[in-house]
Amino acid sequence: MVELKTDTSIDAMYAAGQVVARALTAARQAAHVGVSLLELDEVAHDVLREAGAKSPFLGYRPSFAPTPFPAVLCASVNDAIVHGVPGRYRLRDGDLVSLDFGAELGGWVGDSALSFVVGTPREADLRLIETVERALAAGIEAAVVGNRIGDIAHAIGTVCRAAGYGIPDGFGGHGIGRRMHEDPSVPNEGRPGRGMRLRHGMALAIEPMVIAGGTDGFHAAPDGWTLKTDDGSRAAHAEHTVAITDSGPRILTAR
């Protein structure tokens, strides 16, 4: 069931989304060579505390997870696609990092992700990140009243496949609002004109993911959470929480 949000609720989601934006910005600025992923998690946690917000990630345990998620930030490095568990690993020059973060404020949730390179970047990594950002922008552009979920999926998939990249099978975006994961599912590949019609008041977390090697396969790391590319190539992830409105898509987690 899809809950249509009122304009007042969308404004409240924007407030939550701005906590997410601040936390991701702070963690990105703190991500230098030698900094541990646990330290980045603490930076993001500090932003939550200052805002009086809660984490929808900490303690989250979906059906596939062997244990509750132990952090407020997902930190995925190099061949890790999503759901990376922050640990003692210290960032190295040239690491490709994807950070995913959520916040709950006043009963509403925001969710967003970004990818970047620490230190000296490889040209191939910059192309990968630029592509996932273009795919996100294309998905958001398609998120207009009267379009369908398939239009968003097709826009994302077209950008990713044209660049020769893989798309993790079965993973994509989702509805969001009072909970982090709500209906509908928002695939990262699909046929235009198919699926649920978009209406004013819908809120979606749109999140393309790309695999540099061009294959779609992935597997879970021993921690049961981190998803890694089967071919060992690098991955990138981008995400925004977006409200569908009569005046166009509104990015609630804009940084």
Tab-separated table of C-alpha atoms in Angstrom:
chain	number	residue	atom	x	y	z
A	1	MET	CA	0.000	0.000	0.000
A	2	VAL	CA	1.359	3.412	-0.987
A	3	GLU	CA	0.761	6.341	1.383
A	4	LEU	CA	0.353	9.691	-0.331
A	5	LYS	CA	1.996	12.390	1.762
A	6	THR	CA	0.453	15.787	2.361
A	7	ASP	CA	2.450	18.900	1.530
A	8	THR	CA	3.021	19.397	5.271
A	9	SER	CA	4.355	15.854	5.554
A	10	ILE	CA	6.662	16.429	2.603
A	11	ASP	CA	8.046	19.494	4.380
A	12	ALA	CA	8.648	17.312	7.468
A	13	MET	CA	10.429	14.749	5.292
A	14	TYR	CA	12.584	17.558	3.922
A	15	ALA	CA	13.672	18.366	7.491
A	16	ALA	CA	14.701	14.735	7.981
A	17	GLY	CA	16.370	14.742	4.586
A	18	GLN	CA	18.489	17.737	5.506
A	19	VAL	CA	19.835	15.870	8.540
A	20	VAL	CA	20.860	13.140	6.095
A	21	ALA	CA	22.478	15.698	3.806
A	22	ARG	CA	24.478	17.232	6.658
A	23	ALA	CA	25.659	13.847	7.900
A	24	LEU	CA	26.804	12.693	4.467
A	25	THR	CA	28.584	15.987	3.873
A	26	ALA	CA	30.355	15.731	7.227
A	27	ALA	CA	31.382	12.112	6.654
A	28	ARG	CA	32.608	12.913	3.147
A	29	GLN	CA	34.722	15.784	4.444
A	30	ALA	CA	36.207	13.538	7.144
A	31	ALA	CA	37.105	10.741	4.692
A	32	HIS	CA	40.873	11.131	4.353
A	33	VAL	CA	43.628	8.578	3.921
A	34	GLY	CA	44.178	6.846	7.264
A	35	VAL	CA	40.689	7.499	8.659
A	36	SER	CA	38.787	4.370	9.665
A	37	LEU	CA	35.250	3.551	8.586
A	38	LEU	CA	34.265	3.422	12.262
A	39	GLU	CA	35.415	7.027	12.596
A	40	LEU	CA	33.199	8.027	9.658
A	41	ASP	CA	30.277	6.296	11.364
A	42	GLU	CA	30.910	8.319	14.502
A	43	VAL	CA	31.003	11.570	12.505
A	44	ALA	CA	27.586	10.746	11.027
A	45	HIS	CA	26.277	9.687	14.444
A	46	ASP	CA	27.285	13.055	15.886
A	47	VAL	CA	25.107	14.820	13.302
A	48	LEU	CA	22.144	12.663	14.336
A	49	ARG	CA	22.668	13.522	17.990
A	50	GLU	CA	22.952	17.245	17.297
A	51	ALA	CA	19.700	17.169	15.304
A	52	GLY	CA	17.822	15.096	17.871
A	53	ALA	CA	17.210	12.501	15.152
A	54	LYS	CA	17.277	8.695	15.196
A	55	SER	CA	18.884	6.181	12.867
A	56	PRO	CA	16.668	3.868	10.796
A	57	PHE	CA	19.818	1.833	10.004
A	58	LEU	CA	21.056	1.047	13.511
A	59	GLY	CA	19.501	-2.231	14.656
A	60	TYR	CA	17.682	-2.766	11.354
A	61	ARG	CA	17.285	-6.454	10.532
A	62	PRO	CA	15.471	-7.487	7.349
A	63	SER	CA	14.773	-11.146	6.600
A	64	PHE	CA	18.072	-11.724	4.759
A	65	ALA	CA	20.292	-10.349	7.525
A	66	PRO	CA	21.953	-12.702	10.029
A	67	THR	CA	22.288	-9.924	12.624
A	68	PRO	CA	20.922	-6.410	13.180
A	69	PHE	CA	22.889	-3.709	11.384
A	70	PRO	CA	25.436	-2.387	13.916
A	71	ALA	CA	25.959	1.187	12.700
A	72	VAL	CA	24.206	4.366	11.536
A	73	LEU	CA	26.205	4.558	8.287
A	74	CYS	CA	26.737	2.074	5.467
A	75	ALA	CA	30.316	2.404	4.194
A	76	SER	CA	31.153	0.337	1.103
A	77	VAL	CA	34.689	0.382	-0.302
A	78	ASN	CA	35.958	-0.558	-3.783
A	79	ASP	CA	34.259	-3.860	-4.781
A	80	ALA	CA	31.569	-3.458	-2.114
A	81	ILE	CA	28.328	-2.262	-3.707
A	82	VAL	CA	26.062	-1.469	-0.750
A	83	HIS	CA	25.405	-2.270	2.922
A	84	GLY	CA	29.055	-2.114	3.939
A	85	VAL	CA	29.487	-2.458	7.709
A	86	PRO	CA	31.859	0.187	9.129
A	87	GLY	CA	34.857	-1.472	10.756
A	88	ARG	CA	38.501	-0.859	11.558
A	89	TYR	CA	39.540	-0.631	7.901
A	90	ARG	CA	41.482	2.584	7.296
A	91	LEU	CA	41.041	4.401	4.016
A	92	ARG	CA	43.848	4.197	1.485
A	93	ASP	CA	44.838	6.465	-1.371
A	94	GLY	CA	42.591	5.744	-4.364
A	95	ASP	CA	39.804	3.954	-2.482
A	96	LEU	CA	36.351	4.298	-4.023
A	97	VAL	CA	33.892	4.826	-1.167
A	98	SER	CA	30.091	4.743	-1.166
A	99	LEU	CA	28.311	6.111	1.913
A	100	ASP	CA	24.613	5.481	2.562
A	101	PHE	CA	22.809	7.143	5.466
A	102	GLY	CA	19.320	7.599	6.847
A	103	ALA	CA	17.703	9.725	9.540
A	104	GLU	CA	14.337	9.717	11.254
A	105	LEU	CA	13.102	13.066	12.545
A	106	GLY	CA	9.611	13.818	13.806
A	107	GLY	CA	8.366	10.422	12.613
A	108	TRP	CA	9.598	10.866	9.026
A	109	VAL	CA	12.599	9.313	7.294
A	110	GLY	CA	15.169	10.481	4.746
A	111	ASP	CA	17.684	8.262	2.933
A	112	SER	CA	20.558	9.174	0.616
A	113	ALA	CA	23.915	7.938	-0.687
A	114	LEU	CA	26.971	9.232	-2.525
A	115	SER	CA	30.214	7.845	-3.935
A	116	PHE	CA	33.657	9.459	-4.104
A	117	VAL	CA	37.366	8.672	-4.287
A	118	VAL	CA	39.766	9.221	-1.407
A	119	GLY	CA	43.040	10.804	-2.425
A	120	THR	CA	44.277	10.290	-5.979
A	121	PRO	CA	41.446	9.081	-8.251
A	122	ARG	CA	41.612	6.619	-11.112
A	123	GLU	CA	40.019	7.892	-14.306
A	124	ALA	CA	37.901	4.730	-14.475
A	125	ASP	CA	36.501	5.395	-10.997
A	126	LEU	CA	35.604	8.958	-11.882
A	127	ARG	CA	33.703	7.707	-14.946
A	128	LEU	CA	31.883	5.154	-12.795
A	129	ILE	CA	30.827	7.808	-10.264
A	130	GLU	CA	29.829	10.270	-12.975
A	131	THR	CA	27.656	7.604	-14.572
A	132	VAL	CA	25.834	6.644	-11.388
A	133	GLU	CA	25.181	10.337	-10.698
A	134	ARG	CA	23.823	10.817	-14.233
A	135	ALA	CA	21.645	7.755	-13.766
A	136	LEU	CA	20.251	9.215	-10.545
A	137	ALA	CA	19.575	12.547	-12.270
A	138	ALA	CA	17.800	10.741	-15.121
A	139	GLY	CA	15.657	8.788	-12.678
A	140	ILE	CA	14.704	11.939	-10.801
A	141	GLU	CA	13.875	13.722	-14.065
A	142	ALA	CA	11.437	10.901	-14.883
A	143	ALA	CA	9.798	11.108	-11.435
A	144	VAL	CA	6.900	13.318	-12.486
A	145	VAL	CA	3.161	13.108	-12.003
A	146	GLY	CA	1.594	10.950	-14.711
A	147	ASN	CA	4.712	8.882	-15.417
A	148	ARG	CA	5.081	5.343	-14.135
A	149	ILE	CA	7.645	3.504	-12.021
A	150	GLY	CA	8.883	1.852	-15.204
A	151	ASP	CA	9.800	5.245	-16.616
A	152	ILE	CA	12.152	5.851	-13.702
A	153	ALA	CA	13.620	2.357	-14.003
A	154	HIS	CA	14.088	2.713	-17.768
A	155	ALA	CA	15.788	6.099	-17.409
A	156	ILE	CA	18.265	4.728	-14.850
A	157	GLY	CA	18.970	1.499	-16.704
A	158	THR	CA	19.498	3.236	-20.023
A	159	VAL	CA	22.288	5.422	-18.615
A	160	CYS	CA	24.002	2.539	-16.813
A	161	ARG	CA	23.870	0.049	-19.688
A	162	ALA	CA	24.967	2.617	-22.281
A	163	ALA	CA	28.144	3.103	-20.244
A	164	GLY	CA	28.776	-0.645	-20.250
A	165	TYR	CA	28.232	-1.151	-16.536
A	166	GLY	CA	26.464	-3.902	-14.635
A	167	ILE	CA	23.400	-3.369	-12.435
A	168	PRO	CA	23.048	-5.546	-9.303
A	169	ASP	CA	20.147	-7.864	-9.990
A	170	GLY	CA	17.137	-7.358	-7.740
A	171	PHE	CA	18.348	-4.256	-5.917
A	172	GLY	CA	16.962	-0.771	-6.406
A	173	GLY	CA	15.006	2.017	-4.794
A	174	HIS	CA	11.860	2.036	-2.707
A	175	GLY	CA	9.061	4.060	-1.281
A	176	ILE	CA	9.877	5.965	1.887
A	177	GLY	CA	8.036	7.996	4.500
A	178	ARG	CA	7.168	6.933	8.004
A	179	ARG	CA	9.418	3.921	7.464
A	180	MET	CA	12.669	3.581	5.567
A	181	HIS	CA	11.314	0.936	3.206
A	182	GLU	CA	7.762	1.308	1.930
A	183	ASP	CA	5.927	0.438	-1.266
A	184	PRO	CA	6.521	0.712	-4.157
A	185	SER	CA	9.743	-0.931	-5.275
A	186	VAL	CA	11.728	1.220	-7.736
A	187	PRO	CA	13.910	-1.028	-9.951
A	188	ASN	CA	17.060	0.234	-11.612
A	189	GLU	CA	16.085	-1.256	-14.950
A	190	GLY	CA	12.730	-1.706	-16.621
A	191	ARG	CA	10.318	-0.921	-19.419
A	192	PRO	CA	8.851	2.563	-19.831
A	193	GLY	CA	5.121	2.983	-19.403
A	194	ARG	CA	4.858	0.043	-17.013
A	195	GLY	CA	4.146	-0.154	-13.306
A	196	MET	CA	2.410	2.114	-10.829
A	197	ARG	CA	1.445	5.581	-12.016
A	198	LEU	CA	3.155	8.422	-10.140
A	199	ARG	CA	0.927	10.770	-8.153
A	200	HIS	CA	1.389	13.948	-6.165
A	201	GLY	CA	2.397	13.021	-2.621
A	202	MET	CA	4.393	9.887	-3.383
A	203	ALA	CA	7.893	9.777	-1.892
A	204	LEU	CA	10.608	7.565	-3.366
A	205	ALA	CA	14.206	6.737	-2.564
A	206	ILE	CA	15.755	6.500	-6.026
A	207	GLU	CA	19.129	4.719	-5.923
A	208	PRO	CA	21.082	3.465	-8.923
A	209	MET	CA	24.057	1.153	-8.346
A	210	VAL	CA	26.638	0.245	-10.993
A	211	ILE	CA	29.314	-2.431	-11.339
A	212	ALA	CA	32.379	-1.433	-13.359
A	213	GLY	CA	33.040	-4.891	-14.827
A	214	GLY	CA	29.744	-4.937	-16.712
A	215	THR	CA	28.327	-8.040	-15.025
A	216	ASP	CA	25.366	-8.063	-12.644
A	217	GLY	CA	26.484	-10.723	-10.167
A	218	PHE	CA	27.154	-10.098	-6.496
A	219	HIS	CA	27.450	-12.000	-3.246
A	220	ALA	CA	27.266	-11.316	0.470
A	221	ALA	CA	30.505	-10.960	2.413
A	222	PRO	CA	31.045	-13.076	5.552
A	223	ASP	CA	29.452	-10.340	7.690
A	224	GLY	CA	26.145	-11.177	5.983
A	225	TRP	CA	25.513	-7.540	5.104
A	226	THR	CA	28.116	-6.194	2.680
A	227	LEU	CA	27.273	-6.988	-0.951
A	228	LYS	CA	30.350	-7.382	-3.156
A	229	THR	CA	30.768	-7.712	-6.900
A	230	ASP	CA	31.301	-11.266	-8.140
A	231	ASP	CA	33.939	-10.169	-10.651
A	232	GLY	CA	35.909	-8.123	-8.105
A	233	SER	CA	35.427	-4.886	-10.042
A	234	ARG	CA	34.542	-1.629	-8.336
A	235	ALA	CA	31.044	-0.336	-7.709
A	236	ALA	CA	29.341	3.008	-7.106
A	237	HIS	CA	26.022	4.016	-5.566
A	238	ALA	CA	24.007	7.251	-5.512
A	239	GLU	CA	20.635	7.982	-3.916
A	240	HIS	CA	18.199	10.753	-3.064
A	241	THR	CA	14.826	10.839	-1.370
A	242	VAL	CA	12.443	12.498	-3.818
A	243	ALA	CA	8.853	13.704	-3.438
A	244	ILE	CA	6.561	13.535	-6.464
A	245	THR	CA	4.685	16.842	-6.691
A	246	ASP	CA	2.461	18.615	-9.195
A	247	SER	CA	5.268	21.144	-9.701
A	248	GLY	CA	7.900	18.488	-10.373
A	249	PRO	CA	10.233	16.251	-8.365
A	250	ARG	CA	11.435	17.718	-5.077
A	251	ILE	CA	14.781	16.364	-3.821
A	252	LEU	CA	14.384	16.140	-0.049
A	253	THR	CA	17.993	15.100	0.651
A	254	ALA	CA	19.663	17.692	-1.576
A	255	ARG	CA	23.156	18.556	-0.362
